[in-house]
mmCIF file of C-alpha atoms in Angstrom:
data_model
loop_
_atom_site.group_PDB
_atom_site.id
_atom_site.type_symbol
_atom_site.label_atom_id
_atom_site.label_comp_id
_atom_site.label_asym_id
_atom_site.label_seq_id
_atom_site.Cartn_x
_atom_site.Cartn_y
_atom_site.Cartn_z
ATOM 1 C CA UNK A 1 113.357 124.015 28.955
ATOM 2 C CA UNK A 2 111.403 120.766 28.414
ATOM 3 C CA UNK A 3 114.309 118.730 29.834
ATOM 4 C CA UNK A 4 114.109 121.030 32.942
ATOM 5 C CA UNK A 5 110.400 120.303 33.282
ATOM 6 C CA UNK A 6 111.248 116.745 33.159
ATOM 7 C CA UNK A 7 113.554 116.931 35.531
ATOM 8 C CA UNK A 8 111.176 118.777 38.025
ATOM 9 C CA UNK A 9 108.348 116.050 37.415
ATOM 10 C CA UNK A 10 110.783 113.173 37.948
ATOM 11 C CA UNK A 11 111.998 115.057 41.551
ATOM 12 C CA UNK A 12 108.463 115.774 42.367
ATOM 13 C CA UNK A 13 107.367 112.302 41.818
ATOM 14 C CA UNK A 14 110.459 110.901 43.645
ATOM 15 C CA UNK A 15 109.428 113.359 46.389
ATOM 16 C CA UNK A 16 105.705 112.333 46.611
ATOM 17 C CA UNK A 17 106.692 108.412 46.417
ATOM 18 C CA UNK A 18 108.910 108.995 49.431
ATOM 19 C CA UNK A 19 106.356 111.003 51.600
ATOM 20 C CA UNK A 20 103.758 108.074 50.686
ATOM 21 C CA UNK A 21 106.428 105.480 51.440
ATOM 22 C CA UNK A 22 107.064 107.109 54.574
ATOM 23 C CA UNK A 23 103.109 107.079 55.680
ATOM 24 C CA UNK A 24 102.908 103.540 54.944
ATOM 25 C CA UNK A 25 105.895 102.244 56.781
ATOM 26 C CA UNK A 26 104.823 104.582 60.025
ATOM 27 C CA UNK A 27 101.305 102.918 59.862
ATOM 28 C CA UNK A 28 102.699 99.503 59.337
ATOM 29 C CA UNK A 29 105.125 99.897 62.232
ATOM 30 C CA UNK A 30 102.402 101.063 64.351
ATOM 31 C CA UNK A 31 100.030 98.502 63.572
ATOM 32 C CA UNK A 32 103.097 95.451 64.216
ATOM 33 C CA UNK A 33 103.658 97.164 67.590
ATOM 34 C CA UNK A 34 99.848 97.237 68.520
ATOM 35 C CA UNK A 35 99.516 93.542 67.377
ATOM 36 C CA UNK A 36 102.481 92.252 69.423
ATOM 37 C CA UNK A 37 101.456 94.247 72.514
ATOM 38 C CA UNK A 38 98.292 93.017 72.303
ATOM 39 C CA UNK A 39 98.806 89.154 71.449
ATOM 40 C CA UNK A 40 101.818 88.953 74.066
ATOM 41 C CA UNK A 41 100.514 90.807 77.152
ATOM 42 C CA UNK A 42 101.859 88.052 79.227
ATOM 43 C CA UNK A 43 105.253 87.377 77.766
ATOM 44 C CA UNK A 44 105.904 91.232 78.617
ATOM 45 C CA UNK A 45 104.089 90.551 82.066
ATOM 46 C CA UNK A 46 101.324 92.798 81.224
ATOM 47 C CA UNK A 47 103.618 96.009 81.378
ATOM 48 C CA UNK A 48 103.570 97.074 77.745
ATOM 49 C CA UNK A 49 104.958 100.657 78.678
ATOM 50 C CA UNK A 50 108.214 100.162 77.202
ATOM 51 C CA UNK A 51 106.572 98.811 73.969
ATOM 52 C CA UNK A 52 103.709 101.649 73.886
ATOM 53 C CA UNK A 53 106.575 104.255 74.291
ATOM 54 C CA UNK A 54 109.054 102.705 71.641
ATOM 55 C CA UNK A 55 106.026 102.336 69.343
ATOM 56 C CA UNK A 56 105.719 106.072 69.494
ATOM 57 C CA UNK A 57 109.430 107.184 69.055
ATOM 58 C CA UNK A 58 109.848 104.835 66.041
ATOM 59 C CA UNK A 59 106.703 106.499 64.320
ATOM 60 C CA UNK A 60 108.103 109.788 65.101
ATOM 61 C CA UNK A 61 111.926 108.791 63.735
ATOM 62 C CA UNK A 62 110.196 107.411 60.642
ATOM 63 C CA UNK A 63 108.341 110.266 59.869
ATOM 64 C CA UNK A 64 111.505 112.633 60.541
ATOM 65 C CA UNK A 65 113.816 110.948 58.262
ATOM 66 C CA UNK A 66 111.123 110.144 55.679
ATOM 67 C CA UNK A 67 110.138 113.962 55.226
ATOM 68 C CA UNK A 68 113.597 115.239 55.516
ATOM 69 C CA UNK A 69 114.606 112.720 52.705
ATOM 70 C CA UNK A 70 111.495 114.013 50.585
ATOM 71 C CA UNK A 71 112.837 117.587 50.923
ATOM 72 C CA UNK A 72 116.089 116.954 50.061
ATOM 73 C CA UNK A 73 115.040 114.907 46.783
ATOM 74 C CA UNK A 74 113.398 118.018 45.499
ATOM 75 C CA UNK A 75 116.439 120.382 44.183
ATOM 76 C CA UNK A 76 114.613 123.814 44.970
ATOM 77 C CA UNK A 77 113.633 122.718 48.570
ATOM 78 C CA UNK A 78 117.559 121.313 48.824
ATOM 79 C CA UNK A 79 118.795 124.713 48.034
ATOM 80 C CA UNK A 80 116.555 126.260 50.996
ATOM 81 C CA UNK A 81 117.506 123.232 53.274
ATOM 82 C CA UNK A 82 121.244 123.960 53.161
ATOM 83 C CA UNK A 83 120.396 127.876 53.651
ATOM 84 C CA UNK A 84 118.792 126.778 56.895
ATOM 85 C CA UNK A 85 121.003 124.708 58.085
ATOM 86 C CA UNK A 86 123.971 127.368 56.892
ATOM 87 C CA UNK A 87 122.328 129.542 59.930
ATOM 88 C CA UNK A 88 121.810 126.145 61.950
ATOM 89 C CA UNK A 89 122.754 128.342 65.083
ATOM 90 C CA UNK A 90 120.179 131.214 65.193
ATOM 91 C CA UNK A 91 117.647 128.407 64.004
ATOM 92 C CA UNK A 92 118.409 126.146 66.692
ATOM 93 C CA UNK A 93 118.108 128.904 69.423
ATOM 94 C CA UNK A 94 114.869 130.028 67.671
ATOM 95 C CA UNK A 95 113.640 126.701 68.018
ATOM 96 C CA UNK A 96 114.433 125.975 71.322
ATOM 97 C CA UNK A 97 112.710 128.907 72.893
ATOM 98 C CA UNK A 98 109.700 127.839 70.374
ATOM 99 C CA UNK A 99 109.743 124.248 71.527
ATOM 100 C CA UNK A 100 110.237 124.641 75.287
ATOM 101 C CA UNK A 101 107.449 122.709 76.270
ATOM 102 C CA UNK A 102 107.629 120.205 73.759
ATOM 103 C CA UNK A 103 111.155 119.307 74.556
ATOM 104 C CA UNK A 104 110.326 119.217 78.057
ATOM 105 C CA UNK A 105 107.443 116.905 77.396
ATOM 106 C CA UNK A 106 109.441 114.343 75.364
ATOM 107 C CA UNK A 107 112.362 114.417 78.228
ATOM 108 C CA UNK A 108 109.464 113.770 81.083
ATOM 109 C CA UNK A 109 108.260 110.933 78.909
ATOM 110 C CA UNK A 110 111.414 109.333 78.547
ATOM 111 C CA UNK A 111 112.215 109.562 82.370
ATOM 112 C CA UNK A 112 108.662 108.208 83.164
ATOM 113 C CA UNK A 113 109.707 104.859 80.727
ATOM 114 C CA UNK A 114 112.978 104.716 82.443
ATOM 115 C CA UNK A 115 112.240 105.018 86.194
ATOM 116 C CA UNK A 116 108.386 103.891 85.838
ATOM 117 C CA UNK A 117 106.833 105.463 88.631
ATOM 118 C CA UNK A 118 103.855 104.278 86.847
ATOM 119 C CA UNK A 119 102.879 101.901 83.616
ATOM 120 C CA UNK A 120 100.007 101.077 80.988
ATOM 121 C CA UNK A 121 97.161 99.767 82.997
ATOM 122 C CA UNK A 122 98.225 100.938 86.389
ATOM 123 C CA UNK A 123 95.460 102.788 88.440
ATOM 124 C CA UNK A 124 96.327 106.171 89.429
ATOM 125 C CA UNK A 125 94.705 108.671 91.954
ATOM 126 C CA UNK A 126 95.673 112.395 91.888
ATOM 127 C CA UNK A 127 95.923 115.109 94.456
ATOM 128 C CA UNK A 128 92.779 116.987 92.733
ATOM 129 C CA UNK A 129 90.830 113.921 93.126
ATOM 130 C CA UNK A 130 91.167 112.588 89.619
ATOM 131 C CA UNK A 131 91.697 108.665 89.231
ATOM 132 C CA UNK A 132 91.831 106.226 86.297
ATOM 133 C CA UNK A 133 93.805 103.633 84.554
ATOM 134 C CA UNK A 134 96.927 104.670 82.390
ATOM 135 C CA UNK A 135 96.099 103.582 78.656
ATOM 136 C CA UNK A 136 98.888 104.905 76.776
ATOM 137 C CA UNK A 137 102.114 107.155 77.383
ATOM 138 C CA UNK A 138 103.060 109.242 74.159
ATOM 139 C CA UNK A 139 106.022 111.217 73.525
ATOM 140 C CA UNK A 140 103.947 114.410 74.597
ATOM 141 C CA UNK A 141 101.226 113.010 76.990
ATOM 142 C CA UNK A 142 99.949 110.460 79.067
ATOM 143 C CA UNK A 143 96.004 109.171 78.550
ATOM 144 C CA UNK A 144 94.193 108.526 81.417
ATOM 145 C CA UNK A 145 90.910 106.738 80.978
ATOM 146 C CA UNK A 146 88.853 107.517 84.035
ATOM 147 C CA UNK A 147 85.950 105.163 85.453
ATOM 148 C CA UNK A 148 83.436 107.083 83.119
ATOM 149 C CA UNK A 149 85.508 105.775 80.048
ATOM 150 C CA UNK A 150 86.593 109.336 79.310
ATOM 151 C CA UNK A 151 90.034 109.955 78.306
ATOM 152 C CA UNK A 152 92.069 112.891 80.305
ATOM 153 C CA UNK A 153 95.284 113.627 78.293
ATOM 154 C CA UNK A 154 97.935 115.065 80.869
ATOM 155 C CA UNK A 155 101.415 116.541 79.338
ATOM 156 C CA UNK A 156 104.513 114.484 80.502
ATOM 157 C CA UNK A 157 105.693 117.657 82.183
ATOM 158 C CA UNK A 158 102.679 118.032 84.180
ATOM 159 C CA UNK A 159 102.626 114.611 85.371
ATOM 160 C CA UNK A 160 106.243 114.144 86.388
ATOM 161 C CA UNK A 161 105.898 117.004 89.075
ATOM 162 C CA UNK A 162 102.673 115.429 90.678
ATOM 163 C CA UNK A 163 102.273 113.333 93.763
ATOM 164 C CA UNK A 164 100.708 109.943 92.319
ATOM 165 C CA UNK A 165 99.246 107.227 94.384
ATOM 166 C CA UNK A 166 99.906 104.160 92.440
ATOM 167 C CA UNK A 167 97.302 101.288 93.334
ATOM 168 C CA UNK A 168 99.515 99.004 91.252
ATOM 169 C CA UNK A 169 102.893 99.943 92.174
ATOM 170 C CA UNK A 170 105.097 97.186 93.665
ATOM 171 C CA UNK A 171 102.421 95.273 95.610
ATOM 172 C CA UNK A 172 98.927 94.951 93.856
ATOM 173 C CA UNK A 173 97.312 93.881 97.153
ATOM 174 C CA UNK A 174 94.700 96.357 99.188
ATOM 175 C CA UNK A 175 93.792 96.602 102.576
ATOM 176 C CA UNK A 176 90.209 98.074 102.172
ATOM 177 C CA UNK A 177 89.269 100.134 105.055
ATOM 178 C CA UNK A 178 85.482 99.779 105.885
ATOM 179 C CA UNK A 179 83.854 102.242 108.263
ATOM 180 C CA UNK A 180 80.244 102.355 109.342
ATOM 181 C CA UNK A 181 78.866 104.467 112.404
ATOM 182 C CA UNK A 182 76.799 102.754 114.896
ATOM 183 C CA UNK A 183 74.886 104.412 117.783
ATOM 184 C CA UNK A 184 75.979 104.852 121.290
ATOM 185 C CA UNK A 185 72.907 102.800 122.320
ATOM 186 C CA UNK A 186 74.223 99.754 119.883
ATOM 187 C CA UNK A 187 76.343 96.749 121.178
ATOM 188 C CA UNK A 188 79.682 97.238 120.101
ATOM 189 C CA UNK A 189 80.761 93.515 120.179
ATOM 190 C CA UNK A 190 77.681 92.653 118.314
ATOM 191 C CA UNK A 191 78.120 94.995 115.400
ATOM 192 C CA UNK A 192 82.092 93.772 115.388
ATOM 193 C CA UNK A 193 81.015 90.064 114.780
ATOM 194 C CA UNK A 194 78.500 90.967 112.349
ATOM 195 C CA UNK A 195 81.223 92.626 110.205
ATOM 196 C CA UNK A 196 83.696 90.599 110.674
ATOM 197 C CA UNK A 197 81.165 87.587 109.428
ATOM 198 C CA UNK A 198 79.875 89.171 106.527
ATOM 199 C CA UNK A 199 83.459 89.973 105.609
ATOM 200 C CA UNK A 200 84.877 86.270 105.885
ATOM 201 C CA UNK A 201 81.803 85.265 103.231
ATOM 202 C CA UNK A 202 82.802 87.630 100.616
ATOM 203 C CA UNK A 203 84.703 85.693 97.942
ATOM 204 C CA UNK A 204 87.041 88.425 96.967
ATOM 205 C CA UNK A 205 88.286 88.956 100.198
ATOM 206 C CA UNK A 206 92.048 87.692 101.264
ATOM 207 C CA UNK A 207 93.806 86.281 103.897
ATOM 208 C CA UNK A 208 96.648 89.024 104.435
ATOM 209 C CA UNK A 209 97.967 87.905 107.525
ATOM 210 C CA UNK A 210 101.622 86.914 107.804
ATOM 211 C CA UNK A 211 102.781 83.732 109.113
ATOM 212 C CA UNK A 212 103.714 85.405 112.364
ATOM 213 C CA UNK A 213 100.226 86.883 112.837
ATOM 214 C CA UNK A 214 98.736 83.682 111.892
ATOM 215 C CA UNK A 215 100.727 81.899 114.388
ATOM 216 C CA UNK A 216 99.915 84.385 116.910
ATOM 217 C CA UNK A 217 95.868 83.951 116.601
ATOM 218 C CA UNK A 218 95.469 87.380 115.074
ATOM 219 C CA UNK A 219 91.913 87.183 113.391
ATOM 220 C CA UNK A 220 91.703 87.469 109.588
ATOM 221 C CA UNK A 221 89.403 90.307 109.894
ATOM 222 C CA UNK A 222 90.126 92.963 112.317
ATOM 223 C CA UNK A 223 87.508 95.633 113.539
ATOM 224 C CA UNK A 224 88.475 98.421 115.828
ATOM 225 C CA UNK A 225 86.623 101.321 117.474
ATOM 226 C CA UNK A 226 88.468 104.535 115.896
ATOM 227 C CA UNK A 227 86.472 107.182 116.654
ATOM 228 C CA UNK A 228 83.976 108.639 119.382
ATOM 229 C CA UNK A 229 81.536 111.224 117.659
ATOM 230 C CA UNK A 230 79.056 113.802 118.788
ATOM 231 C CA UNK A 231 76.140 110.780 117.947
ATOM 232 C CA UNK A 232 78.029 108.090 116.807
ATOM 233 C CA UNK A 233 80.609 105.073 117.563
ATOM 234 C CA UNK A 234 82.960 104.736 114.356
ATOM 235 C CA UNK A 235 84.413 101.204 113.549
ATOM 236 C CA UNK A 236 86.568 100.366 111.004
ATOM 237 C CA UNK A 237 86.897 97.048 109.300
ATOM 238 C CA UNK A 238 90.289 95.962 107.620
ATOM 239 C CA UNK A 239 89.840 93.779 104.886
ATOM 240 C CA UNK A 240 92.410 92.451 102.176
ATOM 241 C CA UNK A 241 91.717 92.376 98.258
ATOM 242 C CA UNK A 242 93.566 90.941 95.275
ATOM 243 C CA UNK A 243 93.686 94.402 93.685
ATOM 244 C CA UNK A 244 92.050 97.885 93.756
ATOM 245 C CA UNK A 245 89.060 96.921 91.741
ATOM 246 C CA UNK A 246 88.233 93.583 93.741
ATOM 247 C CA UNK A 247 88.520 95.912 96.696
ATOM 248 C CA UNK A 248 86.183 98.507 95.505
ATOM 249 C CA UNK A 249 83.793 95.977 94.619
ATOM 250 C CA UNK A 250 83.975 94.312 98.016
ATOM 251 C CA UNK A 251 83.518 97.473 99.876
ATOM 252 C CA UNK A 252 80.272 98.168 98.026
ATOM 253 C CA UNK A 253 79.182 94.734 98.487
ATOM 254 C CA UNK A 254 79.619 94.243 102.181
ATOM 255 C CA UNK A 255 78.326 98.264 102.858
ATOM 256 C CA UNK A 256 75.156 96.613 101.670
ATOM 257 C CA UNK A 257 75.187 93.187 103.440
ATOM 258 C CA UNK A 258 76.113 94.730 106.878
ATOM 259 C CA UNK A 259 73.604 97.363 106.920
ATOM 260 C CA UNK A 260 71.031 94.638 106.218
ATOM 261 C CA UNK A 261 72.472 92.701 109.213
ATOM 262 C CA UNK A 262 72.440 95.546 111.199
ATOM 263 C CA UNK A 263 68.872 96.043 110.551
ATOM 264 C CA UNK A 264 67.960 92.547 111.601
ATOM 265 C CA UNK A 265 70.178 92.221 114.467
ATOM 266 C CA UNK A 266 68.795 95.905 115.976
ATOM 267 C CA UNK A 267 71.997 97.586 115.400
ATOM 268 C CA UNK A 268 71.216 101.371 114.585
ATOM 269 C CA UNK A 269 73.303 103.481 112.120
ATOM 270 C CA UNK A 270 72.619 107.030 113.378
ATOM 271 C CA UNK A 271 72.069 110.059 111.752
ATOM 272 C CA UNK A 272 71.639 113.626 113.696
ATOM 273 C CA UNK A 273 68.627 114.502 115.193
ATOM 274 C CA UNK A 274 67.227 118.283 115.141
ATOM 275 C CA UNK A 275 64.793 119.495 117.645
ATOM 276 C CA UNK A 276 62.981 122.713 116.453
ATOM 277 C CA UNK A 277 61.761 124.943 118.953
ATOM 278 C CA UNK A 278 58.863 127.257 118.164
ATOM 279 C CA UNK A 279 58.133 130.098 120.677
ATOM 280 C CA UNK A 280 54.635 131.830 120.870
ATOM 281 C CA UNK A 281 54.866 135.520 120.223
ATOM 282 C CA UNK A 282 54.600 137.413 123.345
ATOM 283 C CA UNK A 283 51.223 139.807 123.601
ATOM 284 C CA UNK A 284 51.558 143.364 122.789
ATOM 285 C CA UNK A 285 51.204 145.934 125.617
ATOM 286 C CA UNK A 286 48.253 147.512 124.024
ATOM 287 C CA UNK A 287 46.345 143.965 123.718
ATOM 288 C CA UNK A 288 47.167 143.448 127.342
ATOM 289 C CA UNK A 289 45.108 146.349 128.243
ATOM 290 C CA UNK A 290 42.203 145.890 126.285
ATOM 291 C CA UNK A 291 42.125 142.116 127.351
ATOM 292 C CA UNK A 292 41.841 143.921 131.066
#
């Protein structure tokens, strides 16, 4: 009796040590990968997607192997595990139905890493208006950090079926459309010249022309009339920036500087006028007879 108790205590101690060792190894592997990604961002060309996904995969494998080993180290649990393996066919069907979504997310995550429609640090925009930066890609979901510093978790199977605008896919340069309305009484040529001058002064703008366009004399900043509205003439400037972040800052700055120049130069930015007509009520017939 005492010998059996001693054996059980030893097995429990071994199993507990395996669990503790598994957690420790998983923690160390996770920390090492994080440190490697942080210190070698230039070496991995600012695309740590594969390393981030591999970190999560290795951590998951370590936990599965470690806990399985811990179970088999206990004689009482080993018998239960063997019984479960004997009915593995039925168990596999049950687990398959129960974990259908989980497996779908894992497979979708693998496809994301292989085909790379986006990666860590890419700026994404979705059809529902959601936009942000990819912060992490796990076995189950993608972590998006929006511009209010909130984290949005999207399952891999869901994001794989979404139509996504990736501002950093391939070429990072952005052609910023800057649209401003002027009144019909304003000078179009003067407004065009002001928009071009202010855009050329901005330090974040880049020359997006091809050598052929430069040779042909195409201006660096093109401004066109794109619409004649009910009370406005809409003008659009095409301005190139190095990336999406610079394009956003450039657009905000230019809207302010162009508005100030328009005010100084007498260019009107129109808004709809409403004329309210208030009619006097007609006198009643009885009041008309009394007046006579």
